[in-house]
Coordinates of C-alpha atoms and ligand atoms in Angstrom, one line a residue:
M1 CA -70.3 115.2 201.3
N2 CA -71.7 111.8 202.3
P3 CA -69.2 109.1 203.1
A4 CA -69.1 107.3 199.8
P5 CA -68.6 103.5 199.7
L6 CA -65.3 101.9 199.2
S7 CA -67.3 99.6 197.0
G8 CA -67.0 100.1 193.3
L9 CA -63.4 99.2 193.2
Y10 CA -64.3 95.6 193.3
A11 CA -67.7 95.3 191.7
P12 CA -70.3 93.8 191.9
S13 CA -70.7 92.7 195.6
L14 CA -68.7 93.1 198.8
S15 CA -70.5 90.6 201.0
L16 CA -67.9 88.0 200.0
V17 CA -65.2 90.2 201.5
T18 CA -64.9 87.6 204.3
D19 CA -62.9 84.5 205.3
L20 CA -64.3 81.2 204.3
Y21 CA -64.5 80.1 207.9
Q22 CA -67.1 82.7 208.6
L23 CA -69.4 81.1 206.0
T24 CA -68.6 77.5 207.2
M25 CA -69.4 78.5 210.8
A26 CA -72.6 80.3 209.6
Y27 CA -73.7 77.0 207.9
G28 CA -72.9 75.1 211.0
Y29 CA -74.9 77.5 213.2
W30 CA -77.8 77.2 210.9
Q31 CA -77.6 73.4 210.9
Q32 CA -77.5 73.4 214.7
G33 CA -80.5 75.8 214.8
M34 CA -78.3 78.4 216.5
Q35 CA -78.5 81.0 213.8
D36 CA -80.8 83.3 215.8
R37 CA -79.3 82.9 219.2
E38 CA -78.6 86.5 220.3
A39 CA -74.8 87.2 220.5
V40 CA -72.6 90.1 221.4
F41 CA -69.2 90.7 219.8
H42 CA -66.7 93.4 220.6
L43 CA -64.1 94.8 218.1
Y44 CA -61.0 96.1 219.9
F45 CA -57.3 96.3 219.7
R46 CA -55.0 95.4 222.6
K47 CA -52.1 97.8 222.1
A48 CA -52.0 101.2 220.5
P49 CA -49.9 101.2 217.3
F50 CA -46.4 102.7 216.8
Q51 CA -45.6 102.1 220.5
G52 CA -47.7 105.2 221.1
G53 CA -50.0 106.1 223.9
Y54 CA -53.3 106.3 221.9
A55 CA -55.1 105.6 218.7
V56 CA -57.6 107.6 216.6
A57 CA -60.7 105.5 215.9
A58 CA -61.5 105.4 212.2
G59 CA -63.5 103.5 209.6
L60 CA -67.0 103.6 211.0
A61 CA -68.6 105.3 208.0
L62 CA -67.1 102.7 205.7
A63 CA -68.2 99.9 208.0
V64 CA -71.7 101.4 208.2
D65 CA -71.8 101.5 204.4
W66 CA -70.7 97.9 204.2
M67 CA -73.3 96.7 206.7
E68 CA -76.1 98.7 205.0
N69 CA -75.3 96.9 201.8
F70 CA -74.9 93.5 203.5
S71 CA -76.7 90.9 201.3
F72 CA -75.8 88.0 199.0
S73 CA -76.4 88.6 195.4
E74 CA -77.4 85.8 193.0
E75 CA -73.8 85.8 191.7
D76 CA -72.4 85.4 195.2
L77 CA -74.8 82.5 195.9
K78 CA -73.9 80.9 192.6
Y79 CA -70.2 81.0 193.5
L80 CA -70.8 79.7 197.0
G81 CA -72.9 76.9 195.5
S82 CA -70.0 76.0 193.2
L83 CA -67.6 75.4 196.2
R84 CA -66.8 71.8 196.8
G85 CA -65.4 69.9 199.8
S86 CA -62.5 67.5 199.6
K87 CA -64.8 64.6 198.6
G88 CA -66.3 66.6 195.8
A89 CA -69.7 67.3 197.5
A90 CA -71.1 70.8 197.6
L91 CA -69.7 72.7 200.6
F92 CA -73.0 74.6 201.2
P93 CA -76.4 72.9 200.4
A94 CA -79.0 74.6 198.4
E95 CA -81.3 75.1 201.4
F96 CA -78.6 77.1 203.2
L97 CA -77.9 79.2 200.1
H98 CA -81.6 80.0 200.0
Y99 CA -81.4 81.0 203.7
L100 CA -78.5 83.4 202.8
R101 CA -80.6 84.8 199.9
E102 CA -83.4 85.8 202.2
L103 CA -81.0 87.0 205.0
K104 CA -81.7 90.5 206.2
F105 CA -79.4 92.5 208.4
T106 CA -81.1 92.9 211.8
C107 CA -78.3 93.6 214.2
N108 CA -77.9 96.3 216.8
V109 CA -74.6 98.1 216.5
E110 CA -72.9 100.6 218.8
A111 CA -69.7 102.3 217.9
I112 CA -67.3 105.0 219.1
P113 CA -67.4 107.9 216.6
E114 CA -64.6 108.3 214.1
G115 CA -61.9 110.7 215.3
T116 CA -62.3 109.8 219.0
V117 CA -59.1 108.8 220.8
V118 CA -59.2 105.3 222.0
F119 CA -57.0 102.9 224.0
G120 CA -56.3 99.2 224.3
N121 CA -59.1 96.8 225.1
E122 CA -61.9 99.4 224.4
P123 CA -64.6 98.1 222.1
L124 CA -64.7 100.4 219.1
L125 CA -67.7 98.5 217.9
R126 CA -70.2 96.3 219.7
V127 CA -72.5 94.1 217.6
Q128 CA -75.5 92.5 219.2
G129 CA -77.8 90.3 217.1
P130 CA -78.4 86.9 215.7
L131 CA -75.2 84.8 216.1
L132 CA -74.9 83.9 212.4
Q133 CA -75.2 87.5 211.2
A134 CA -72.9 88.9 213.9
Q135 CA -70.3 86.2 213.0
L136 CA -70.5 87.1 209.3
L137 CA -69.5 90.7 210.0
E138 CA -66.2 89.9 211.6
T139 CA -63.7 89.9 208.7
A140 CA -65.0 93.0 206.9
L141 CA -65.3 95.1 210.1
L142 CA -61.8 94.2 211.1
T143 CA -60.4 94.8 207.6
I144 CA -62.0 98.3 207.6
V145 CA -61.4 99.4 211.1
N146 CA -57.9 98.0 211.6
F147 CA -56.4 99.8 208.5
Q148 CA -58.4 103.0 208.9
T149 CA -57.5 103.3 212.6
L150 CA -53.8 102.5 211.9
I151 CA -53.4 105.2 209.2
A152 CA -55.5 107.8 211.0
T153 CA -53.3 107.3 214.1
K154 CA -50.1 107.7 212.0
A155 CA -51.5 110.9 210.5
A156 CA -52.3 112.2 213.9
R157 CA -48.7 111.6 215.0
I158 CA -47.4 113.4 211.9
R159 CA -49.7 116.3 212.7
E160 CA -48.4 116.3 216.3
A161 CA -44.8 116.6 215.0
A162 CA -45.6 119.2 212.4
G163 CA -47.7 121.3 214.7
P164 CA -51.0 123.0 214.0
Q165 CA -49.8 125.7 211.6
D166 CA -47.8 123.6 209.0
Q167 CA -49.5 122.1 206.0
I168 CA -49.3 118.4 205.5
L169 CA -49.9 116.9 202.1
E170 CA -50.4 113.1 201.6
F171 CA -48.4 111.9 198.6
G172 CA -48.6 108.1 199.1
L173 CA -50.7 106.6 196.4
R174 CA -47.8 105.2 194.3
R175 CA -46.4 103.4 197.3
A176 CA -49.7 102.2 198.7
Q177 CA -50.8 98.5 199.1
G178 CA -52.8 98.6 195.9
F179 CA -55.6 100.9 194.7
D180 CA -57.8 100.2 197.6
G181 CA -55.0 100.6 200.1
G182 CA -54.2 103.9 198.6
L183 CA -57.8 105.1 198.6
G184 CA -58.4 104.0 202.1
A185 CA -55.1 105.5 203.3
S186 CA -55.9 108.9 201.8
R187 CA -59.3 108.9 203.6
A188 CA -57.8 107.8 207.0
A189 CA -54.9 110.2 206.7
Y190 CA -57.2 113.1 206.1
L191 CA -59.4 112.1 209.0
G192 CA -56.2 111.9 211.2
G193 CA -55.1 115.4 210.3
V194 CA -53.4 115.9 207.0
D195 CA -54.7 118.8 204.9
A196 CA -54.9 117.4 201.4
T197 CA -54.0 114.5 199.2
S198 CA -52.4 114.1 195.8
N199 CA -54.8 111.1 195.3
V200 CA -57.5 112.4 192.8
L201 CA -59.8 109.4 193.3
A202 CA -59.8 110.1 197.0
G203 CA -60.7 113.7 196.3
Q204 CA -63.6 112.7 194.1
R205 CA -64.8 110.0 196.4
Y206 CA -64.5 111.7 199.8
G207 CA -64.3 115.4 199.1
I208 CA -60.7 115.6 200.4
P209 CA -58.9 118.7 199.0
V210 CA -56.4 117.7 196.3
R211 CA -53.0 119.4 196.0
G212 CA -49.7 118.8 194.4
T213 CA -46.5 120.2 192.8
H214 CA -44.7 118.7 189.8
A215 CA -42.2 115.9 189.3
H216 CA -38.6 115.8 188.2
S217 CA -39.7 114.6 184.8
W218 CA -41.3 118.0 184.2
V219 CA -37.9 119.7 184.6
M220 CA -36.1 117.1 182.6
A221 CA -38.6 117.5 179.7
F222 CA -37.3 121.1 179.1
E223 CA -33.9 122.3 177.9
D224 CA -33.2 123.9 181.3
E225 CA -34.7 124.4 184.7
P226 CA -35.8 128.1 184.3
T227 CA -37.6 127.3 181.1
A228 CA -39.4 124.4 182.8
F229 CA -40.4 126.7 185.7
A230 CA -41.6 129.4 183.4
A231 CA -43.7 126.9 181.4
Y232 CA -45.3 125.6 184.6
A233 CA -46.0 129.1 185.7
K234 CA -47.7 129.8 182.4
A235 CA -50.0 126.8 182.9
F236 CA -50.7 127.6 186.6
P237 CA -49.9 131.2 187.2
D238 CA -51.5 131.2 190.7
D239 CA -50.9 127.6 191.7
S240 CA -47.2 126.9 191.1
V241 CA -44.9 125.1 193.4
F242 CA -41.5 124.4 191.8
L243 CA -39.4 121.3 192.5
V244 CA -35.9 122.8 192.8
D245 CA -33.6 119.8 193.3
T246 CA -33.4 118.1 189.9
Y247 CA -29.8 119.4 189.3
D248 CA -28.6 121.6 192.1
T249 CA -31.0 122.6 194.9
L250 CA -29.8 126.1 195.7
E251 CA -29.3 126.9 192.1
G252 CA -32.8 125.6 191.6
V253 CA -34.0 128.1 194.3
R254 CA -32.3 130.9 192.4
H255 CA -34.0 129.8 189.2
A256 CA -37.3 129.7 191.0
I257 CA -36.8 133.3 192.3
K258 CA -36.0 134.5 188.8
I259 CA -39.3 133.1 187.5
A260 CA -41.2 134.3 190.6
R261 CA -40.0 137.8 189.8
E262 CA -41.4 137.5 186.2
M263 CA -44.7 136.1 187.7
R264 CA -44.9 139.0 190.1
A265 CA -44.4 141.5 187.2
N266 CA -47.5 139.9 185.6
G267 CA -49.5 140.1 188.8
H268 CA -49.0 136.5 190.1
E269 CA -47.2 135.0 193.1
L270 CA -45.1 131.8 193.3
G271 CA -46.8 129.5 195.8
G272 CA -43.8 127.6 196.9
I273 CA -40.7 125.5 196.2
R274 CA -40.2 121.8 197.0
L275 CA -37.1 120.2 198.3
D276 CA -36.9 116.4 197.7
S277 CA -33.4 115.4 198.6
G278 CA -30.2 116.4 200.5
D279 CA -30.0 117.8 204.0
L280 CA -33.5 119.2 204.3
A281 CA -32.6 121.3 207.4
Y282 CA -29.7 123.0 205.8
L283 CA -31.3 123.4 202.4
S284 CA -34.6 124.8 203.8
R285 CA -32.7 127.4 205.9
E286 CA -30.7 128.5 202.9
A287 CA -33.7 128.5 200.6
R288 CA -35.7 130.5 203.2
A289 CA -32.9 133.1 203.3
L290 CA -32.6 133.4 199.5
L291 CA -36.4 133.7 199.2
D292 CA -36.7 136.3 202.0
E293 CA -33.8 138.4 200.7
A294 CA -35.4 138.4 197.2
G295 CA -38.7 139.6 198.7
F296 CA -40.6 136.4 198.7
P297 CA -41.2 135.8 202.5
K298 CA -44.6 134.2 201.8
T299 CA -43.4 131.6 199.3
R300 CA -43.8 128.3 201.0
I301 CA -41.1 125.6 201.4
V302 CA -42.4 122.1 200.9
A303 CA -40.2 119.1 201.8
S304 CA -40.6 115.5 200.8
N305 CA -38.4 112.4 200.9
D306 CA -39.4 109.5 203.1
L307 CA -40.6 111.8 206.0
E308 CA -42.3 110.6 209.1
E309 CA -43.0 112.0 212.6
N310 CA -39.6 111.4 214.1
L311 CA -37.8 113.0 211.1
I312 CA -40.1 116.0 211.2
T313 CA -39.4 116.4 214.9
S314 CA -35.7 116.2 214.3
L315 CA -35.8 118.6 211.3
K316 CA -37.7 121.1 213.5
L317 CA -35.0 120.8 216.2
Q318 CA -32.4 121.5 213.6
G319 CA -34.1 124.7 212.8
A320 CA -35.5 123.6 209.4
R321 CA -37.6 126.3 207.7
I322 CA -40.1 123.9 206.2
D323 CA -43.8 124.9 206.4
T324 CA -45.3 122.2 204.2
W325 CA -44.7 118.5 204.5
G326 CA -45.3 116.0 201.7
I327 CA -45.6 112.6 203.1
G328 CA -46.0 109.4 201.2
T329 CA -44.7 105.9 201.9
Q330 CA -44.3 106.1 205.6
L331 CA -47.8 107.3 206.1
V332 CA -49.9 105.2 203.7
T333 CA -48.1 102.0 204.5
A334 CA -47.8 102.7 208.3
Y335 CA -44.2 101.8 207.5
N336 CA -43.0 100.9 211.0
Q337 CA -46.1 98.9 212.0
A338 CA -47.6 96.9 209.2
A339 CA -51.0 96.3 210.8
L340 CA -53.2 97.1 213.8
G341 CA -54.0 93.9 215.5
G342 CA -57.7 94.6 216.2
V343 CA -59.8 91.5 217.1
Y344 CA -63.5 90.7 217.2
K345 CA -64.5 88.5 220.1
L346 CA -67.7 86.9 221.3
A347 CA -68.5 88.3 224.8
A348 CA -72.1 87.1 225.5
L349 CA -74.5 84.6 224.2
R350 CA -78.2 84.3 225.1
K351 CA -78.9 81.0 226.9
A352 CA -80.6 78.4 224.8
D353 CA -83.7 78.6 227.0
D354 CA -83.6 82.4 226.7
S355 CA -83.3 82.7 230.5
G356 CA -80.5 85.2 230.4
W357 CA -76.9 85.6 229.2
D358 CA -73.9 83.4 229.2
F359 CA -70.9 85.6 229.3
T360 CA -68.1 84.2 227.2
L361 CA -64.3 84.5 227.5
K362 CA -61.4 83.6 225.3
L363 CA -58.6 82.3 227.5
S364 CA -55.0 82.8 226.7
E365 CA -51.7 82.1 228.4
Q366 CA -51.1 85.9 228.3
L367 CA -53.6 87.9 230.3
I368 CA -53.5 90.7 227.7
K369 CA -55.0 88.2 225.2
T370 CA -57.7 87.0 227.5
S371 CA -61.0 88.7 226.3
I372 CA -63.4 90.6 228.5
P373 CA -66.9 89.1 228.9
G374 CA -70.1 91.2 229.1
I375 CA -72.1 93.7 227.1
L376 CA -69.6 96.4 227.4
Q377 CA -69.7 100.2 227.4
V378 CA -66.8 102.6 227.7
R379 CA -67.2 105.4 230.1
R380 CA -64.7 108.3 229.8
Y381 CA -64.1 110.4 232.9
T382 CA -63.0 114.0 232.2
N383 CA -61.7 116.8 234.3
E384 CA -63.2 120.3 234.6
K385 CA -61.6 121.2 231.2
G386 CA -63.2 118.2 229.5
Q387 CA -59.8 116.4 229.2
P388 CA -59.9 112.6 229.5
R389 CA -58.6 111.4 232.8
A390 CA -59.4 107.7 232.8
D391 CA -61.8 105.2 231.0
M392 CA -63.9 102.5 232.6
L393 CA -65.2 99.4 230.9
Y394 CA -68.4 98.1 232.4
N395 CA -71.0 95.4 231.7
T396 CA -74.3 97.1 230.8
A397 CA -76.1 93.8 231.5
E398 CA -75.5 94.1 235.2
P399 CA -76.4 96.9 237.6
L400 CA -73.6 99.3 238.5
P401 CA -72.6 99.4 242.2
E402 CA -73.0 102.7 244.1
Q403 CA -69.3 103.2 244.6
L404 CA -67.4 102.7 241.3
T405 CA -63.8 101.6 241.3
L406 CA -61.6 101.2 238.3
V407 CA -59.3 98.1 238.4
D408 CA -56.3 97.7 236.1
P409 CA -57.1 94.3 234.3
F410 CA -53.4 93.4 234.2
D411 CA -52.6 94.4 237.8
P412 CA -55.6 94.3 240.1
T413 CA -53.6 96.0 242.8
R414 CA -53.8 99.1 240.8
R415 CA -57.2 100.6 241.5
R416 CA -58.9 104.0 241.5
P417 CA -62.1 104.9 243.2
V418 CA -64.3 107.1 241.1
R419 CA -65.5 110.3 242.7
S420 CA -69.3 110.3 242.5
E421 CA -69.3 113.9 241.1
A422 CA -66.8 113.1 238.3
S423 CA -68.0 114.1 234.8
F424 CA -68.1 111.4 232.1
K425 CA -69.4 110.5 228.7
E426 CA -70.3 107.1 227.3
L427 CA -68.3 106.5 224.2
L428 CA -70.3 103.8 222.4
E429 CA -73.3 105.3 220.6
P430 CA -76.2 103.5 218.9
V431 CA -75.6 103.1 215.1
F432 CA -78.0 100.4 214.1
R433 CA -81.2 99.3 215.8
A434 CA -82.6 96.0 214.4
G435 CA -80.6 96.6 211.2
K436 CA -81.9 100.2 210.7
R437 CA -79.4 103.0 210.9
V438 CA -80.3 105.4 213.7
L439 CA -77.2 107.5 213.6
E440 CA -76.7 110.5 211.3
L441 CA -73.1 110.1 210.3
P442 CA -70.9 113.2 210.4
T443 CA -69.1 114.3 207.3
L444 CA -65.4 113.3 206.9
A445 CA -64.4 116.9 207.5
E446 CA -66.4 116.9 210.8
S447 CA -64.8 113.7 211.9
R448 CA -61.4 115.3 211.1
A449 CA -62.2 118.3 213.2
H450 CA -63.3 116.0 216.0
A451 CA -60.1 114.0 215.8
Q452 CA -58.0 117.2 216.1
R453 CA -59.9 118.3 219.2
E454 CA -59.7 114.8 220.7
V455 CA -55.9 114.5 220.2
Q456 CA -55.3 118.0 221.6
S457 CA -57.4 117.2 224.7
L458 CA -55.0 114.4 225.6
D459 CA -52.2 115.2 228.1
P460 CA -48.9 115.7 226.2
S461 CA -47.3 112.9 228.2
I462 CA -49.7 110.5 226.5
R463 CA -49.1 112.1 223.0
R464 CA -45.4 112.0 223.1
F465 CA -43.6 109.4 220.8
L466 CA -41.0 108.1 223.2
N467 CA -42.2 106.0 226.1
P468 CA -45.6 107.7 226.4
H469 CA -47.4 107.7 229.7
V470 CA -50.0 104.9 229.9
Y471 CA -53.6 106.3 229.9
P472 CA -55.6 104.5 232.6
V473 CA -58.2 102.1 231.2
G474 CA -59.8 100.1 234.0
L475 CA -62.5 97.5 234.4
E476 CA -65.3 98.4 236.7
E477 CA -64.5 96.4 239.9
S478 CA -67.5 94.0 239.7
L479 CA -66.7 93.3 236.0
N480 CA -63.1 92.6 237.0
T481 CA -64.1 90.2 239.7
F482 CA -66.5 88.5 237.4
R483 CA -63.8 88.1 234.7
T484 CA -61.3 86.8 237.2
N485 CA -63.7 84.2 238.5
L486 CA -64.6 83.2 234.9
I487 CA -60.9 82.8 234.1
L488 CA -60.4 80.6 237.2
E489 CA -63.5 78.6 236.2
K490 CA -62.3 78.0 232.6
R491 CA -58.6 77.5 233.2
P492 CA -57.5 73.9 233.9
Q493 CA -56.1 73.8 237.4
R494 CA -53.2 71.4 237.0
P495 CA -51.6 70.1 240.2
A496 CA -48.0 71.3 240.8
Ligands
ATP501 N1 -31.2 117.3 208.2 C1 -31.7 116.0 208.2 N2 -31.7 115.3 209.3 C2 -32.1 114.0 209.3 N3 -32.6 113.4 208.3 C3 -32.6 114.1 207.1 C4 -32.2 115.4 207.0 N4 -32.3 115.8 205.7 C5 -32.8 114.8 205.0 N5 -33.0 113.7 205.9 C6 -33.6 112.4 205.5 O1 -32.6 111.5 205.3 C7 -33.1 110.4 204.5 C8 -32.1 110.0 203.5 O2 -32.0 110.8 202.5 P1 -31.2 110.3 201.3 O3 -29.8 110.8 201.5 O4 -31.5 108.9 201.0 O5 -31.8 111.1 200.2 P2 -31.1 111.9 199.1 O6 -29.9 111.1 198.7 O7 -30.8 113.2 199.7 O8 -32.2 112.0 198.1 P3 -32.6 111.0 196.9 O9 -31.9 109.7 197.2 O10 -34.1 110.9 197.1 O11 -32.2 111.7 195.7 C9 -34.4 110.9 204.0 O12 -35.5 110.2 204.7 C10 -34.5 112.3 204.3 O13 -35.8 112.8 204.6
PRP502 O1 -40.9 109.9 199.9 P1 -42.3 109.7 200.1 O2 -42.7 110.1 201.5 O3 -42.8 108.4 199.7 O4 -43.1 110.8 199.2 C1 -43.5 110.7 197.9 C2 -42.3 110.7 197.0 O5 -42.7 110.4 195.7 C3 -42.1 111.3 194.8 O6 -41.0 110.9 194.3 P2 -40.6 109.4 193.9 O7 -40.4 108.7 195.2 O8 -41.5 108.8 192.9 O9 -39.2 109.5 193.3 P3 -37.9 110.0 194.1 O10 -37.8 109.2 195.3 O11 -36.8 109.7 193.1 O12 -38.1 111.4 194.4 C4 -41.9 112.5 195.6 O13 -40.8 113.3 195.1 C5 -41.6 112.0 197.0 O14 -40.2 111.9 197.2
NIO503 O1 -47.5 116.6 194.0 C1 -46.4 116.2 194.4 O2 -45.5 116.9 194.6 C2 -46.3 114.7 194.6 C3 -47.3 113.8 194.3 C4 -47.1 112.5 194.5 C5 -45.9 112.0 195.0 N1 -44.9 112.9 195.2 C6 -45.1 114.2 195.0

């Protein structure tokens, strides 16, 4: 299935999904005659979310869709034309609105494919093109990539805790940040490794398998629990999972077994039971024993109730017999980290006389917040098994030296020479050339499979939740020297 647009929820146009300042800057660039100066921006985050050791890149297909549809409709222009400054004059003059009407997307875009594991400071996207256009992409690209990457990473962590065999169902829509948050979260959660969603729109839109059980209200709507189970089994004789905790969980399991026997007599099998409260370790062990004794060793045990990766890990350590995890709130809201702080920074600007590049840098008191100049590529070095060993950021606008050395940008005394025979791949791939898409996008299921391979290829020390090992991401030495000199040049040198 083709990645369908997020558009549609908020018809008719999405090009106004932006912050006002992007448009005021665009007008200013146009007024200055700078609109077509070639610029390079990088989109990257600084720290992996959840105090983890990695992130799973996500959102590219949605970003591509948004960029392909980038244009201002008559309605958009009418609205922009109606905006007034504080003295009552039009914020944007008619000539500029006309310019926006005619504007065609002509940027070059490179991106790291969805599902790839990524680390702090690595550009997930690189946009090169006319300054005004590249600026106008900022907000939407960040909105898409920050949330998708955050949720895909959370899902990958939940997969890590559950292990490769267990089923993971995403149940979060009711707790999501609005319809769009729910839809986007279901997509990213699937990409990051869940098996199915209860979100029907996400199933329709993205081809994600839809699954579910039933609610307490179903049981409460009948005179007793066995009658409710029997009625559900009648409706879905081969697709029933009974929620057993409405009154008394283990009594509920016995009722489920009673109905499962009747189903079997009619040639059907109970799919599973669901536990949604109480001590899930104890109850799942007891439920497993009751089901096994009664001859239902294949009946699955689903658990839900505010679960997340650390709880799953703990339940497994406690010997829980849960094989299917229903995860809602904690996953779709990325409960313990509200947002990924990805940024979009200008890194190069063609000189006004077109004689070459000016590499640009955003200074900060904190070195981690000081940006990296250049037209960057990410090179991933791998070992003989294809496992990532270290990444190198380098400036593609400058020739690479013969002997490559990775330098830790936060501690230049930490350096690693690169063996000349080391295998590597370049992570940023061309997506748009002069506004035309040149990359065939993988399906969501393909990106999901890629994500699982990628996470598995990481050393367990980087995947663990508690104090993960820091994966080495270095600047190529000449880039690091260039950046340090640029920092020294830009930073005011105040006398002591
Ligand atoms: N064995 C366990 N070890 C650690 N945490 C558990 C265990 N069993 C359940 N939990 C978790 O404890 C948290 C608190 O559960 P809580 O007591 O609020 O729910 P409950 O009262 O059993 O059910 P509810 O309030 O939904 O009816 C939940 O996140 C649940 O997943
Ligand atoms: O706990 P989550 O991970 O968010 O998973 C989704 C929850 O949604 C459902 O119940 P709901 O929360 O509507 O009611 P309940 O808490 O009373 O079971 C379901 O039973 C889960 O408990
Ligand atoms: O199908 C389920 O069991 C389900 C769906 C949404 C939320 N909680 C549970």
